[in-house]
Coordinates of C-alpha atoms in Angstrom, one line a residue:
M1 CA -3.6 2.2 -22.8
R2 CA -0.6 1.2 -24.9
K3 CA 1.3 4.4 -23.9
Y4 CA 0.8 3.6 -20.2
A5 CA 2.1 0.0 -20.9
V6 CA 5.2 1.5 -22.5
I7 CA 5.7 3.8 -19.4
Y8 CA 5.3 0.8 -17.1
R9 CA 7.8 -1.4 -19.0
S10 CA 10.4 1.4 -19.2
V11 CA 10.2 2.0 -15.5
L12 CA 10.2 -1.7 -14.8
M13 CA 13.4 -2.3 -16.8
E14 CA 15.0 0.8 -15.1
N15 CA 14.3 -0.6 -11.7
L16 CA 15.6 -4.0 -12.5
Q17 CA 19.0 -2.5 -13.1
Y18 CA 19.0 -1.0 -9.6
A19 CA 17.7 -4.1 -7.7
A20 CA 20.7 -4.0 -5.4
N21 CA 19.7 -0.5 -4.2
I22 CA 16.2 -1.8 -3.4
A23 CA 17.7 -4.7 -1.4
M24 CA 19.2 -2.1 1.0
G25 CA 15.8 -1.7 2.5
F26 CA 15.9 -5.4 3.6
V27 CA 17.8 -4.3 6.7
S28 CA 14.9 -2.2 8.0
Y29 CA 12.4 -4.9 7.1
F30 CA 14.5 -7.6 8.9
I31 CA 14.9 -5.5 12.1
I32 CA 11.2 -4.6 12.4
N33 CA 10.1 -8.2 11.8
F34 CA 12.7 -9.5 14.2
V35 CA 11.5 -7.2 16.9
F36 CA 7.8 -8.2 16.3
V37 CA 8.6 -11.9 16.2
N38 CA 10.2 -11.7 19.7
L39 CA 7.4 -9.3 20.9
W40 CA 4.6 -11.7 20.0
D41 CA 6.6 -14.7 21.1
Y42 CA 6.8 -13.1 24.5
M43 CA 3.1 -12.0 24.6
Y44 CA 1.8 -15.4 23.7
G45 CA 2.0 -17.8 26.7
A46 CA 0.9 -21.4 26.2
S47 CA 1.0 -23.0 22.8
G48 CA -2.3 -22.6 21.0
E49 CA -3.3 -19.4 22.9
L50 CA -5.4 -16.9 20.9
I51 CA -5.1 -13.1 20.9
A52 CA -7.9 -11.3 19.0
G53 CA -8.6 -14.6 17.3
Y54 CA -5.1 -15.1 16.0
T55 CA -2.6 -17.9 17.0
K56 CA 1.0 -16.9 17.5
E57 CA 2.0 -18.2 14.1
Q58 CA -0.9 -16.3 12.4
M59 CA -0.1 -13.1 14.2
I60 CA 3.6 -13.1 13.3
W61 CA 2.8 -14.1 9.7
Y62 CA 0.2 -11.3 9.6
V63 CA 2.8 -8.7 10.6
M64 CA 5.3 -10.1 8.1
M65 CA 2.8 -9.9 5.2
T66 CA 1.6 -6.4 6.0
E67 CA 5.2 -5.2 6.4
M68 CA 6.0 -6.9 3.0
I69 CA 3.2 -4.8 1.4
W70 CA 4.3 -1.6 3.3
F71 CA 8.0 -1.9 2.2
G72 CA 7.3 -3.4 -1.2
A73 CA 4.8 -0.8 -2.3
R74 CA 6.4 2.4 -0.9
S75 CA 7.7 4.9 -3.5
A76 CA 8.7 8.5 -3.8
T77 CA 6.9 8.7 -7.1
I78 CA 3.4 8.3 -5.7
A79 CA 4.2 10.3 -2.5
R80 CA 6.2 13.2 -3.7
Q81 CA 6.6 13.5 -7.5
A82 CA 3.2 15.1 -8.2
S83 CA 3.7 17.6 -5.4
M84 CA 7.2 18.5 -6.7
D85 CA 5.9 18.8 -10.3
I86 CA 3.1 21.2 -9.2
R87 CA 5.3 23.3 -6.8
G88 CA 8.1 23.5 -9.4
G89 CA 5.9 24.4 -12.3
N90 CA 6.8 21.3 -14.2
I91 CA 3.1 20.3 -14.2
A92 CA 2.4 22.9 -16.9
Y93 CA 4.7 21.0 -19.2
M94 CA 3.6 17.5 -18.2
M95 CA -0.1 18.0 -18.6
N96 CA 0.4 18.9 -22.3
K97 CA 2.0 15.5 -22.9
P98 CA 0.0 12.9 -24.9
Y99 CA -1.0 11.1 -21.6
Y100 CA -3.2 11.8 -18.6
Y101 CA -0.9 12.9 -15.8
P102 CA -2.4 11.0 -12.9
L103 CA -2.4 7.8 -15.0
Y104 CA 1.2 8.5 -16.0
I105 CA 2.2 8.7 -12.3
L106 CA 0.3 5.4 -11.5
A107 CA 2.0 3.6 -14.5
K108 CA 5.4 4.7 -13.2
Y109 CA 4.5 3.5 -9.7
M110 CA 3.3 0.1 -11.0
G111 CA 6.7 -0.3 -12.7
E112 CA 8.5 0.3 -9.4
W113 CA 6.5 -1.9 -7.1
S114 CA 6.5 -4.7 -9.6
V115 CA 10.2 -5.1 -8.9
Q116 CA 10.2 -4.3 -5.2
M117 CA 7.2 -6.5 -4.1
P118 CA 8.6 -9.9 -5.4
M119 CA 11.9 -9.1 -3.6
Y120 CA 10.3 -8.4 -0.3
M121 CA 7.9 -11.4 -0.8
A122 CA 10.9 -13.7 -1.1
L123 CA 12.5 -12.3 2.0
A124 CA 9.3 -12.5 3.9
L125 CA 8.9 -16.2 3.0
V126 CA 12.5 -17.0 4.0
M127 CA 12.2 -15.2 7.3
G128 CA 8.7 -16.7 8.0
M129 CA 9.7 -20.3 7.3
T130 CA 12.9 -19.9 9.3
M131 CA 11.7 -18.1 12.3
V132 CA 8.0 -19.2 12.6
G133 CA 7.4 -22.2 10.3
G134 CA 4.5 -22.6 7.9
L135 CA 0.9 -21.7 8.3
P136 CA -1.2 -24.8 9.0
R137 CA -4.4 -23.7 7.3
F138 CA -2.8 -22.0 4.3
R139 CA -4.0 -23.4 0.9
A140 CA -2.2 -22.7 -2.4
I141 CA -5.6 -22.7 -4.2
T142 CA -6.4 -19.3 -2.5
L143 CA -3.3 -17.6 -4.0
P144 CA -5.1 -16.0 -7.0
A145 CA -7.6 -14.3 -4.7
I146 CA -4.9 -13.2 -2.4
V147 CA -2.8 -11.8 -5.2
L148 CA -5.8 -9.9 -6.6
C149 CA -6.6 -8.6 -3.2
T150 CA -3.0 -7.4 -2.7
V151 CA -2.8 -5.6 -6.0
M152 CA -6.1 -3.9 -5.4
G153 CA -4.9 -2.8 -2.0
I154 CA -1.7 -1.3 -3.4
M155 CA -3.6 0.6 -6.1
I156 CA -6.2 1.9 -3.5
N157 CA -3.3 3.2 -1.4
A158 CA -1.7 4.8 -4.5
T159 CA -4.9 6.6 -5.6
F160 CA -5.4 8.1 -2.1
K161 CA -1.8 9.1 -1.7
L162 CA -1.9 10.7 -5.2
C163 CA -5.0 12.6 -4.1
I164 CA -3.0 14.0 -1.2
S165 CA -0.1 14.9 -3.5
L166 CA -2.5 16.8 -5.9
L167 CA -3.5 19.0 -3.0
A168 CA -0.3 20.9 -3.8
F169 CA -2.4 22.8 -6.4
W170 CA -3.8 24.7 -3.4
I171 CA -1.4 24.3 -0.5
E172 CA 2.4 24.8 -0.5
D173 CA 3.4 21.4 1.0
A174 CA 1.2 18.3 1.2
S175 CA 3.9 16.2 2.9
P176 CA 2.4 16.6 6.4
F177 CA -0.8 15.0 5.2
Q178 CA 1.2 12.2 3.6
W179 CA 2.9 11.6 6.9
L180 CA -0.4 11.5 8.8
Y181 CA -2.0 9.1 6.3
D182 CA 1.1 6.8 6.3
K183 CA 1.2 6.6 10.1
L184 CA -2.5 5.8 10.2
I185 CA -2.1 3.0 7.7
L186 CA 1.0 1.8 9.5
V187 CA -0.5 1.6 13.0
V188 CA -4.0 0.4 12.1
G189 CA -4.0 -2.7 9.9
T190 CA -0.2 -3.0 9.4
L191 CA 1.6 -3.4 12.7
F192 CA -1.7 -4.5 14.4
P193 CA -4.7 -6.3 12.9
V194 CA -8.1 -4.5 13.1
E195 CA -9.4 -7.1 15.5
I196 CA -7.0 -6.1 18.2
F197 CA -8.8 -2.7 18.6
P198 CA -12.0 -2.1 20.6
A199 CA -15.2 -3.2 18.8
R200 CA -16.4 0.4 18.2
L201 CA -13.2 1.4 16.5
Q202 CA -13.3 -1.8 14.4
V203 CA -16.6 -0.6 12.9
L204 CA -15.0 2.8 12.1
F205 CA -11.8 1.3 10.6
K206 CA -13.9 -1.0 8.4
M207 CA -15.5 2.1 6.9
T208 CA -12.1 3.5 5.7
P209 CA -9.5 2.5 3.1
I210 CA -7.3 1.2 6.0
Y211 CA -9.4 -1.9 6.0
T212 CA -8.5 -2.6 2.3
V213 CA -4.9 -1.7 2.0
C214 CA -2.8 -4.0 4.2
Y215 CA -5.2 -5.7 6.5
G216 CA -7.3 -7.3 3.8
P217 CA -4.6 -9.2 1.9
A218 CA -2.8 -10.3 5.1
K219 CA -6.0 -11.5 6.7
L220 CA -6.7 -13.7 3.7
I221 CA -3.2 -15.1 3.9
V222 CA -3.3 -16.1 7.5
D223 CA -7.0 -17.0 7.8
F224 CA -8.7 -17.3 4.4
S225 CA -12.5 -17.7 4.1
T226 CA -14.7 -17.2 1.1
Q227 CA -17.0 -14.9 3.0
K228 CA -14.1 -12.7 4.2
C229 CA -12.6 -12.7 0.7
V230 CA -15.9 -11.5 -0.9
E231 CA -16.3 -8.9 1.8
I232 CA -12.8 -7.5 1.3
L233 CA -12.8 -7.5 -2.5
S234 CA -16.2 -5.8 -2.5
A235 CA -14.9 -3.0 -0.2
Q236 CA -11.8 -2.7 -2.4
V237 CA -13.8 -2.3 -5.6
M238 CA -15.8 0.4 -3.9
Y239 CA -12.8 2.3 -2.5
L240 CA -10.8 2.0 -5.7
A241 CA -13.7 3.5 -7.7
A242 CA -14.2 6.2 -5.1
G243 CA -10.4 7.0 -4.9
S244 CA -10.2 7.2 -8.7
V245 CA -13.1 9.5 -9.0
L246 CA -11.7 11.7 -6.3
M247 CA -8.2 11.7 -7.9
F248 CA -9.6 12.7 -11.3
W249 CA -11.8 15.4 -9.8
I250 CA -9.0 17.0 -7.8
Y251 CA -6.7 16.9 -10.8
R252 CA -9.3 18.6 -13.1
K253 CA -10.0 21.3 -10.5
G254 CA -6.2 21.9 -10.1
V255 CA -5.7 22.2 -13.8
K256 CA -8.6 24.6 -14.1
K257 CA -7.1 26.7 -11.4
L258 CA -3.8 26.8 -13.3
Y259 CA -5.6 28.0 -16.5
V260 CA -7.6 30.6 -14.6
N261 CA -4.3 31.9 -13.1
G262 CA -2.5 31.9 -16.4
G263 CA -0.5 28.7 -15.9

C-alpha cells in the first residue's frame, strides 16, 4: 500500500499548487445553488411547511451538500483517463508498472478530491449560513459518521465510473455511458432527494448505487438518525464491495483480451 500512498501524496501536492484553478468551478456551484435556493423558497409557502418530509431549510441544505459532493468529487482522471489509456495503447505500458492499474487510478483520484472537497465544503458552509441559516437539528457529534459516509459514497461512485471507463477494452468510446450514469446520479439523489419521487421508484432507487453516493451523506447531514446511518453505511459497504469486485473482474478480462490479441 505504500506505493499507492506515494501516488496519493504526489497528486495531492500537485493539486495544491493549482488550487486557484479549482476555485474557478465556484462560479458554477454558486449559480446552481442560487437558483435552487430561490426555487425552493418560492415552492415553500408558510413557514414550517414540509415537502417530502423536508423543511425549507433542510431541502436547501440538502441540495447544497449534494452539489458540494458532486462538484468536489468530479475528476477527469476517474472519468476519462482509463478510457484514453486503453484507446491510445498506453495501458500496455501502464499495466507492467509495479502497481495495479485500477488502484493507481483510484489513488490519483483520491489525491484530487482531497483538495477539491474541502474547498467546496467551505464555500457551501458560507453560502448556507448566509442564505439560509443553520440547521436546527444538526449535531456536531454526528460528524464522524457523516464524513465516513461521504468518503464511502465518493469511492463507490469512483469504482462504478472506473468500471464504465474500463469498458473501453471492448468498445471504442465509453463516454456516452459515463454521461448517462452522471445524469442519473445528478437528477436522482443530487438535485432532488429520493423521497420526492413516487413510492415505487423510491424502492427501485434504494436498490441502486444512487442511494449511497450523494443522497446518503446529505440525508445524514440534514436529518441524522442512527437507524438511517446504519442503513446507509450497510448499503455502502455492500456496493463498495460489489463495485470493487466488478472493477477488478472487468480489468482482468480486459488485460486477458489484450494478451490474446498480442497487446
